[in-house]
mmCIF file of C-alpha atoms in Angstrom:
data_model
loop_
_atom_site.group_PDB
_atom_site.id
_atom_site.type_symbol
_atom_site.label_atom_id
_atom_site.label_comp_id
_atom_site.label_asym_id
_atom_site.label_seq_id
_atom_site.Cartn_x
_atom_site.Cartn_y
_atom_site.Cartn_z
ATOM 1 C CA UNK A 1 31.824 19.353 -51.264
ATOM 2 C CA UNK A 2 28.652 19.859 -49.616
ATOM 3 C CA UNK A 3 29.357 16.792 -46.951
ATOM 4 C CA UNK A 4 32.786 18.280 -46.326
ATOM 5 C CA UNK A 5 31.337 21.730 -45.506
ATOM 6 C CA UNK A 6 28.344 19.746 -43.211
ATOM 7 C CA UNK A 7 31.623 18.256 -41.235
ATOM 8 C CA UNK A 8 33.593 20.944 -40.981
ATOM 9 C CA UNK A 9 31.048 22.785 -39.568
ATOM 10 C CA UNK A 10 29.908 19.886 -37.233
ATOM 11 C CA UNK A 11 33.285 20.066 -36.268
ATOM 12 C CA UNK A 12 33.779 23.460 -35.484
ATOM 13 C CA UNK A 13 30.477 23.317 -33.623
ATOM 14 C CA UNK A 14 31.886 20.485 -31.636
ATOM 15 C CA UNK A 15 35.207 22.378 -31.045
ATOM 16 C CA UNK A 16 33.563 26.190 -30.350
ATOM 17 C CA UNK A 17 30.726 24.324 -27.469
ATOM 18 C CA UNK A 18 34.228 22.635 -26.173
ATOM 19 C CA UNK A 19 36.022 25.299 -26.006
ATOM 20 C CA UNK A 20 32.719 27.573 -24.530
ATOM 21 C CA UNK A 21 32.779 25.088 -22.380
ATOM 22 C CA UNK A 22 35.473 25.361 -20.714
ATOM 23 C CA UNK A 23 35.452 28.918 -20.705
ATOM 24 C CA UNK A 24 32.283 29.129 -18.714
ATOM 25 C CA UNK A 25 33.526 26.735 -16.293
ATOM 26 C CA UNK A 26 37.249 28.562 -15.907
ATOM 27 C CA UNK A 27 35.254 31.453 -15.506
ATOM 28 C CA UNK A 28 32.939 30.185 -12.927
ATOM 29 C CA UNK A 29 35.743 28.687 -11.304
ATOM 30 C CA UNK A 30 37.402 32.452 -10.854
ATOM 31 C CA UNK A 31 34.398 33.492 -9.232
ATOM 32 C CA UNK A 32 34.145 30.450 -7.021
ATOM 33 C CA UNK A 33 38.018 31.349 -6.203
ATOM 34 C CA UNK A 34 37.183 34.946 -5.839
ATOM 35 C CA UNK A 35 34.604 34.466 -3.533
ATOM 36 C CA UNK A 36 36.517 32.607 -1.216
ATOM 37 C CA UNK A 37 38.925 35.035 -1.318
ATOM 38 C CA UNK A 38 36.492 37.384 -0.582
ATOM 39 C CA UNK A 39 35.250 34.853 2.123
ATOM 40 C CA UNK A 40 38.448 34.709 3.844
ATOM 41 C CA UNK A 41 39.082 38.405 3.237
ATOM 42 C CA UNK A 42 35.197 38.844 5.622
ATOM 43 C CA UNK A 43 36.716 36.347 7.868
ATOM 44 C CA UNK A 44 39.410 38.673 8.983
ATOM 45 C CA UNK A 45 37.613 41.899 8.798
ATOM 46 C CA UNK A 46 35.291 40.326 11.090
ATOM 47 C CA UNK A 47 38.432 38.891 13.492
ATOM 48 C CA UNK A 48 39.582 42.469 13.506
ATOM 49 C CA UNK A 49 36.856 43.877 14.265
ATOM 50 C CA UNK A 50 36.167 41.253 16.711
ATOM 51 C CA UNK A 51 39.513 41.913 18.246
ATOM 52 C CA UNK A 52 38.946 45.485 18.304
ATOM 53 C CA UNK A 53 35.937 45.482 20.273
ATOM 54 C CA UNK A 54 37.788 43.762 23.065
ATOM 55 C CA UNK A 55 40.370 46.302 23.398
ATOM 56 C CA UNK A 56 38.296 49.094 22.949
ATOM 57 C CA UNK A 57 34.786 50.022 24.601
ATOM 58 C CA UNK A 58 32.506 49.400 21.739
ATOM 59 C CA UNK A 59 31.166 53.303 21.828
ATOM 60 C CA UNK A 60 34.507 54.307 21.014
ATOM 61 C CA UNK A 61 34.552 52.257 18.019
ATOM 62 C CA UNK A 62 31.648 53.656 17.022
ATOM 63 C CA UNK A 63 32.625 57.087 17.436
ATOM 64 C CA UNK A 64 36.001 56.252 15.322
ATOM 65 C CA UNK A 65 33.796 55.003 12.459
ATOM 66 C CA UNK A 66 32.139 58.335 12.077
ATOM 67 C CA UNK A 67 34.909 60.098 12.668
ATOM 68 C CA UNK A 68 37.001 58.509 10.598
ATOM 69 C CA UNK A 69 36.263 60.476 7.236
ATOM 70 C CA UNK A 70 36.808 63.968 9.275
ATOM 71 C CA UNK A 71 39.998 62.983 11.073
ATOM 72 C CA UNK A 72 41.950 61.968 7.569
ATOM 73 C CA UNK A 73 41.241 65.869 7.137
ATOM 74 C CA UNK A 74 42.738 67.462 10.051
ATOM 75 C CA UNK A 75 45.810 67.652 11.907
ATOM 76 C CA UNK A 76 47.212 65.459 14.530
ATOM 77 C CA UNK A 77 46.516 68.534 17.264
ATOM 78 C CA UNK A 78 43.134 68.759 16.413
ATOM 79 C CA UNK A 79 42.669 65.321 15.519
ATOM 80 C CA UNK A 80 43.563 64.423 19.042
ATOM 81 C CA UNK A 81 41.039 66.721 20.821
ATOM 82 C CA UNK A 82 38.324 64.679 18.662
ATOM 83 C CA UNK A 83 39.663 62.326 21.526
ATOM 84 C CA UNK A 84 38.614 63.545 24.688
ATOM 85 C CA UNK A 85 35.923 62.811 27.131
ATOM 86 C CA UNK A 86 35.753 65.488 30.231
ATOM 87 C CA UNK A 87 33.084 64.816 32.525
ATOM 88 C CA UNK A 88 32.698 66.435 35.784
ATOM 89 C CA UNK A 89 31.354 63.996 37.121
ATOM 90 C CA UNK A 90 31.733 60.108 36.605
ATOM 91 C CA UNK A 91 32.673 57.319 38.551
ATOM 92 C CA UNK A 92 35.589 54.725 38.578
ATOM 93 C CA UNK A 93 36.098 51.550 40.747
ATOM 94 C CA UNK A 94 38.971 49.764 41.603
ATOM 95 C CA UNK A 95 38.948 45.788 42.179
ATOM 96 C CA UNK A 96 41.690 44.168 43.367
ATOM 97 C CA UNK A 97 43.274 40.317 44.260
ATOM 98 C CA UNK A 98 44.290 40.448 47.869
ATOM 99 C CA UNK A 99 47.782 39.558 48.066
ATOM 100 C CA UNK A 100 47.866 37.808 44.647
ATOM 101 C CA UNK A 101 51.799 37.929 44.548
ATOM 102 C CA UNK A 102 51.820 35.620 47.435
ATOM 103 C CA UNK A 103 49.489 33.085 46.013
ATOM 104 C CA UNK A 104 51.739 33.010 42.674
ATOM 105 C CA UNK A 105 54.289 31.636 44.856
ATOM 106 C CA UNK A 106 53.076 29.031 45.875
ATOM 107 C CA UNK A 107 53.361 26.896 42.440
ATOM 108 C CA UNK A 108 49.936 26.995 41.376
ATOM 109 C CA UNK A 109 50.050 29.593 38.649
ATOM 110 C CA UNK A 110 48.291 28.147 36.175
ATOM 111 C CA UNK A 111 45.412 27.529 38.490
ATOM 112 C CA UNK A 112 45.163 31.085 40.213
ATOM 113 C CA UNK A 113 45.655 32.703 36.797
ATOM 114 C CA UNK A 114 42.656 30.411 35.311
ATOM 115 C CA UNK A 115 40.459 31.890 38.410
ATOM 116 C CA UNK A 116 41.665 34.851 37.442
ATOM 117 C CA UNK A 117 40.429 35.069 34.122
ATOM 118 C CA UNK A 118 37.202 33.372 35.256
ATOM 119 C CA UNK A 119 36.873 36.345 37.757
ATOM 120 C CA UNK A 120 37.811 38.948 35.168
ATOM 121 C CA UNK A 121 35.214 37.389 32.516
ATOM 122 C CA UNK A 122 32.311 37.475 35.505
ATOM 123 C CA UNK A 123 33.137 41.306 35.998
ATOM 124 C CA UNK A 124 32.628 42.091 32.303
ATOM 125 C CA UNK A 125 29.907 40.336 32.529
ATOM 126 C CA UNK A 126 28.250 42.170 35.203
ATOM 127 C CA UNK A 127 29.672 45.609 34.308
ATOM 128 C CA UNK A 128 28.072 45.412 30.593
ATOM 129 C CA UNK A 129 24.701 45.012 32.459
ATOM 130 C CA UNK A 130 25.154 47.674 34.699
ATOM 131 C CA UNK A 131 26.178 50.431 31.933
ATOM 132 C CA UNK A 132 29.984 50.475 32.576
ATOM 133 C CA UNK A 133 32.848 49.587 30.890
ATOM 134 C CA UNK A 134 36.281 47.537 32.274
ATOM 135 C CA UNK A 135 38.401 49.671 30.533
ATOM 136 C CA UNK A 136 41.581 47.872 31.863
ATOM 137 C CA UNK A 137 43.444 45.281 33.938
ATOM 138 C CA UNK A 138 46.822 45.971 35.530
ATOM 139 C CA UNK A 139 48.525 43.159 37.365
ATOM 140 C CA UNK A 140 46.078 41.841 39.704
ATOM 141 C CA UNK A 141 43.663 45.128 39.473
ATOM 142 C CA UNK A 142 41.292 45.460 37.573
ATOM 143 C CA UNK A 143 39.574 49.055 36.805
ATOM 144 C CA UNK A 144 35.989 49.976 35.621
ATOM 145 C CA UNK A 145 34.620 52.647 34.760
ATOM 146 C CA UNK A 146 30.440 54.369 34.447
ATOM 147 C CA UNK A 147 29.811 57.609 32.848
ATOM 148 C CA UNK A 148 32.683 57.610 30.129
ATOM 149 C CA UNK A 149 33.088 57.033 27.028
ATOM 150 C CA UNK A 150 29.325 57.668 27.001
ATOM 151 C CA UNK A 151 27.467 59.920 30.049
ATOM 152 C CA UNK A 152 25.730 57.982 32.112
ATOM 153 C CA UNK A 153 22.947 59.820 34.640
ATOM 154 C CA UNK A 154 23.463 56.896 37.606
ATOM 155 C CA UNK A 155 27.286 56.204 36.724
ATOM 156 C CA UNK A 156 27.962 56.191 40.594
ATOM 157 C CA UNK A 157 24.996 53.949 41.559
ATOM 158 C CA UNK A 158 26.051 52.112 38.300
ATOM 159 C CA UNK A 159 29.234 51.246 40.307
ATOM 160 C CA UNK A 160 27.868 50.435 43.691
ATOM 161 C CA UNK A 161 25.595 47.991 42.448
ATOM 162 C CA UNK A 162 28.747 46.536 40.369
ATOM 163 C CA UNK A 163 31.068 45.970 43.220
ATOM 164 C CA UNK A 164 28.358 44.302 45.469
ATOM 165 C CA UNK A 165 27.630 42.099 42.461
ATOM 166 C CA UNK A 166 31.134 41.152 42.377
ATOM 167 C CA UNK A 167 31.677 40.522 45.566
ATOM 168 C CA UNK A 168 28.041 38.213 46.192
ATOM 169 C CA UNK A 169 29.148 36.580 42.632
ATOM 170 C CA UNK A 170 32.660 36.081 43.730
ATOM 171 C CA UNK A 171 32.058 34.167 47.199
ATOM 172 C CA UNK A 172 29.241 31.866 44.797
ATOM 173 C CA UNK A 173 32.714 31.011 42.463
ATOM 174 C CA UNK A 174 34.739 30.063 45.290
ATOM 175 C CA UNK A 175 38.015 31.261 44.544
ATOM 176 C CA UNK A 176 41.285 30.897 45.478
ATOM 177 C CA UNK A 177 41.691 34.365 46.841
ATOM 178 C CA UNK A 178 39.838 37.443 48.124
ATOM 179 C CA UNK A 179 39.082 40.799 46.698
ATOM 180 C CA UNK A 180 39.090 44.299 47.921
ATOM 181 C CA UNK A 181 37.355 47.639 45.885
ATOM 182 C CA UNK A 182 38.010 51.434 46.263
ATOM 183 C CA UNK A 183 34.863 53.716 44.886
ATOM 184 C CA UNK A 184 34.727 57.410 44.180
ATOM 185 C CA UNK A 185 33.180 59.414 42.061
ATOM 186 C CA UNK A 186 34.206 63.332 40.651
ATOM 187 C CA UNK A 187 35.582 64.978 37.619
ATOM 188 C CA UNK A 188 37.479 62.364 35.196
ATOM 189 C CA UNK A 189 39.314 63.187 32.128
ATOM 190 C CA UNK A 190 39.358 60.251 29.433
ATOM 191 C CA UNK A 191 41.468 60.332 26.538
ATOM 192 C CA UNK A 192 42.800 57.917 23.218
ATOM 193 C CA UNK A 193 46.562 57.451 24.298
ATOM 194 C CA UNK A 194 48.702 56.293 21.401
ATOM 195 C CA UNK A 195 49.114 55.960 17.674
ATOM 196 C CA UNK A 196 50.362 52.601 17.076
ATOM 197 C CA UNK A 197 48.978 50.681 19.908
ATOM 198 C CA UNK A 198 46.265 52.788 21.158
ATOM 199 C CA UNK A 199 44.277 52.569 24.710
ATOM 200 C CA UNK A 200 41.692 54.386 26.450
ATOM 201 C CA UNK A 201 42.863 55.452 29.734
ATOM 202 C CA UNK A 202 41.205 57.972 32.037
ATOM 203 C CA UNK A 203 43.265 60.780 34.094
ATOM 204 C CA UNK A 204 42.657 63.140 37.215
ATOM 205 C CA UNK A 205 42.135 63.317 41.074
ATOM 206 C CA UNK A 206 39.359 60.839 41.066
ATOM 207 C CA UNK A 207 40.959 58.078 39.531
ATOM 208 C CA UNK A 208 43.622 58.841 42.015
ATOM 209 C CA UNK A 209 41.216 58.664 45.265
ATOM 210 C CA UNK A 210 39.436 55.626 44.073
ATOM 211 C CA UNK A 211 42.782 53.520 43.915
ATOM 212 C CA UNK A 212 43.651 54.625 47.621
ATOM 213 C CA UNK A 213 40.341 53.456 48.684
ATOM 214 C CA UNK A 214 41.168 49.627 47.046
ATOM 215 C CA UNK A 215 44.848 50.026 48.752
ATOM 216 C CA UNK A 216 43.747 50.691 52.024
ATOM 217 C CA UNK A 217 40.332 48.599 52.275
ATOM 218 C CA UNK A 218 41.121 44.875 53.843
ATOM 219 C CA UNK A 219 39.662 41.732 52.086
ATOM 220 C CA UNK A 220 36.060 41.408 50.941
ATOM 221 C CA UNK A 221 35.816 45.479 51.481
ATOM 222 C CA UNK A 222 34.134 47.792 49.238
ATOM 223 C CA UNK A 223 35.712 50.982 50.704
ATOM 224 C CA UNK A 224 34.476 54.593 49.304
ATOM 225 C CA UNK A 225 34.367 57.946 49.804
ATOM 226 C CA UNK A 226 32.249 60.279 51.912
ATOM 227 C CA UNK A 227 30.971 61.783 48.467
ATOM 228 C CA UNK A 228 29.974 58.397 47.259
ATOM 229 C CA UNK A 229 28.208 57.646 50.748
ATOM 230 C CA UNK A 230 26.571 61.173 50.293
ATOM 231 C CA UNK A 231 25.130 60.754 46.678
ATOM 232 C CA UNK A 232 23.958 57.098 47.236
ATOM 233 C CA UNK A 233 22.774 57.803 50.738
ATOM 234 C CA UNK A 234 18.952 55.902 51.097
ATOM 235 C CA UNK A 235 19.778 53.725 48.347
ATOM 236 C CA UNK A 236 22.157 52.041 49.444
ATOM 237 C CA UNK A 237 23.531 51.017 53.367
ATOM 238 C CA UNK A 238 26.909 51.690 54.361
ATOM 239 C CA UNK A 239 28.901 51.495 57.012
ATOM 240 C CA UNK A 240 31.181 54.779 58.502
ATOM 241 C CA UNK A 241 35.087 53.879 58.962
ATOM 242 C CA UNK A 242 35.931 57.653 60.165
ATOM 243 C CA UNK A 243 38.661 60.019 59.232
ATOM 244 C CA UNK A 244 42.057 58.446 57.275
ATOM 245 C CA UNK A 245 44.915 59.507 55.927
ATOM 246 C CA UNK A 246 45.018 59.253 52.198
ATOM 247 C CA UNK A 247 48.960 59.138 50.831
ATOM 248 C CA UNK A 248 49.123 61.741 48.432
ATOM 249 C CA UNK A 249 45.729 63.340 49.104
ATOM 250 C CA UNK A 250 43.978 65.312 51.727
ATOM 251 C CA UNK A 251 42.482 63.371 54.898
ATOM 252 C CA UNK A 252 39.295 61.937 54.072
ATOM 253 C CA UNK A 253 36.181 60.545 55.580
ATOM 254 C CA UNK A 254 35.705 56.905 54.384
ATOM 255 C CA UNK A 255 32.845 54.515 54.276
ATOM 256 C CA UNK A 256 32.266 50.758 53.737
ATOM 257 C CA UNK A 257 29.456 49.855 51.073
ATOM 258 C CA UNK A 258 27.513 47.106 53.145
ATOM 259 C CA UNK A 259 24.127 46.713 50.995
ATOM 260 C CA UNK A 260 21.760 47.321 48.789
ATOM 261 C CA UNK A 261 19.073 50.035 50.396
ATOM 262 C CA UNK A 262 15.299 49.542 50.447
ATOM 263 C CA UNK A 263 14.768 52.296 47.933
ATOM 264 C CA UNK A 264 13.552 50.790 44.254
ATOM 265 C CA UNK A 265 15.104 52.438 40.928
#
């Protein structure tokens, strides 16, 4: 009796460290699983977020994040007003392909959209050093922007320094086609626009001038206003155009940014 009971235990023994066994390593393989899961779980959060920060200017983000915890608690009305940047003064600059639809033609559309990206990528580039933000691209223009989301002190200067950058950087690339740039500076409105696919767009008069000035300046010009010319005067050189006829604004006295001035920052 006594060697049955030393077997049977021996064999339970044998049986229960089995069995504990493979317990321990079912449940290590669960956490192994869950922590890939968790892995790939991190892997998109990060893509999103990654995502995110190239749509939106990465203050803005930031300013959602803490303001996400109050906004669940209010109402769309008031939620939206959480939204808006008014600045009386900032600065906006306009960067355009000269006569891009006439290059597509030609058949190499693959190629002139590949410098197009390349130019696009150089202006981030240079913008994000310079404090300012592209905050979007429309056709073959592409729009930045100093002193919103955030205030910036030397948004204008900001700007001037941008476009000459641009332009310097630009002839160094040698592409396929030329650029012209339209700089004011004045009140600007910027605002969240959307629910479902949301952008950050700006709004007023100044946006409005700066456009005209791209339009209207001929390849390799950075055309601006006489308020531009007035706050940046000694720091930078320009050149004076005279008195033009803005469509849908009031005559205006227009300048050519040439230079940088002799002046240091």
């Amino acid at each position: 009796v006594s060697t049955q009971s030393t077997w049977g235990f021996l064999v339970c023994l044998i049986a229960g460290g089995y069995f504990m066994e493979y317990a321990v390593r079912d449940q290590f393989r669960n956490i192994m699983l869950m922590s890939e899961a968790e892995r790939v779980s991190r892997g998109r959060l990060d893509f999103c977020q990654e995502l995110l920060m190239k749509m939106l200017p990465v203050d803005l983000i930031k300013r959602q994040q803490y303001q996400g915890q109050r906004r669940a608690s209010v109402s769309s009305v008031e939620a939206a007003g959480g939204w808006i940047d008014v600045r009386e003064q900032a600065s906006c600059l306009f960067i355009a392909v000269v006569d891009f639809e006439r290059h597509l033609v030609h058949g190499n559309e693959v190629g002139l959209l590949a410098e197009y990206s390349r130019l696009v990528a150089m202006i981030d580039s240079a913008a994000k050093q310079r404090d300012s933000v592209r905050l979007k691209i429309v056709g073959s223009t592409v729009l930045v922007v100093s002193g919103l989301p955030n205030y910036q002190l030397h948004h204008c200067r900001n700007l001037a320094s941008l476009a000459l950058a641009v332009r310097t950087r630009a002839a160094g690339m040698k592409l396929l086609f030329s650029l012209s740039m339209g700089l004011h500076s004045g009140p600007i409105v910027g605002s969240v626009v959307g629910t479902v696919q949301q952008i950050y767009d700006i709004f007023g008069s100044t946006v409005n001038m700066a456009s005209r000035m791209q339009t209207s300046a001929g390849p390799g010009v950075i055309q601006v206003t006489a308020r531009v010319q007035a706050i940046l005067d000694g720091q930078f050189r320009f050149s004076k155009v005279g008195v033009r006829a803005i469509k849908g604004c009031a005559d205006e006295e227009v300048y050519t940014l040439e230079a940088f001035g002799n002046v240091d920052w």
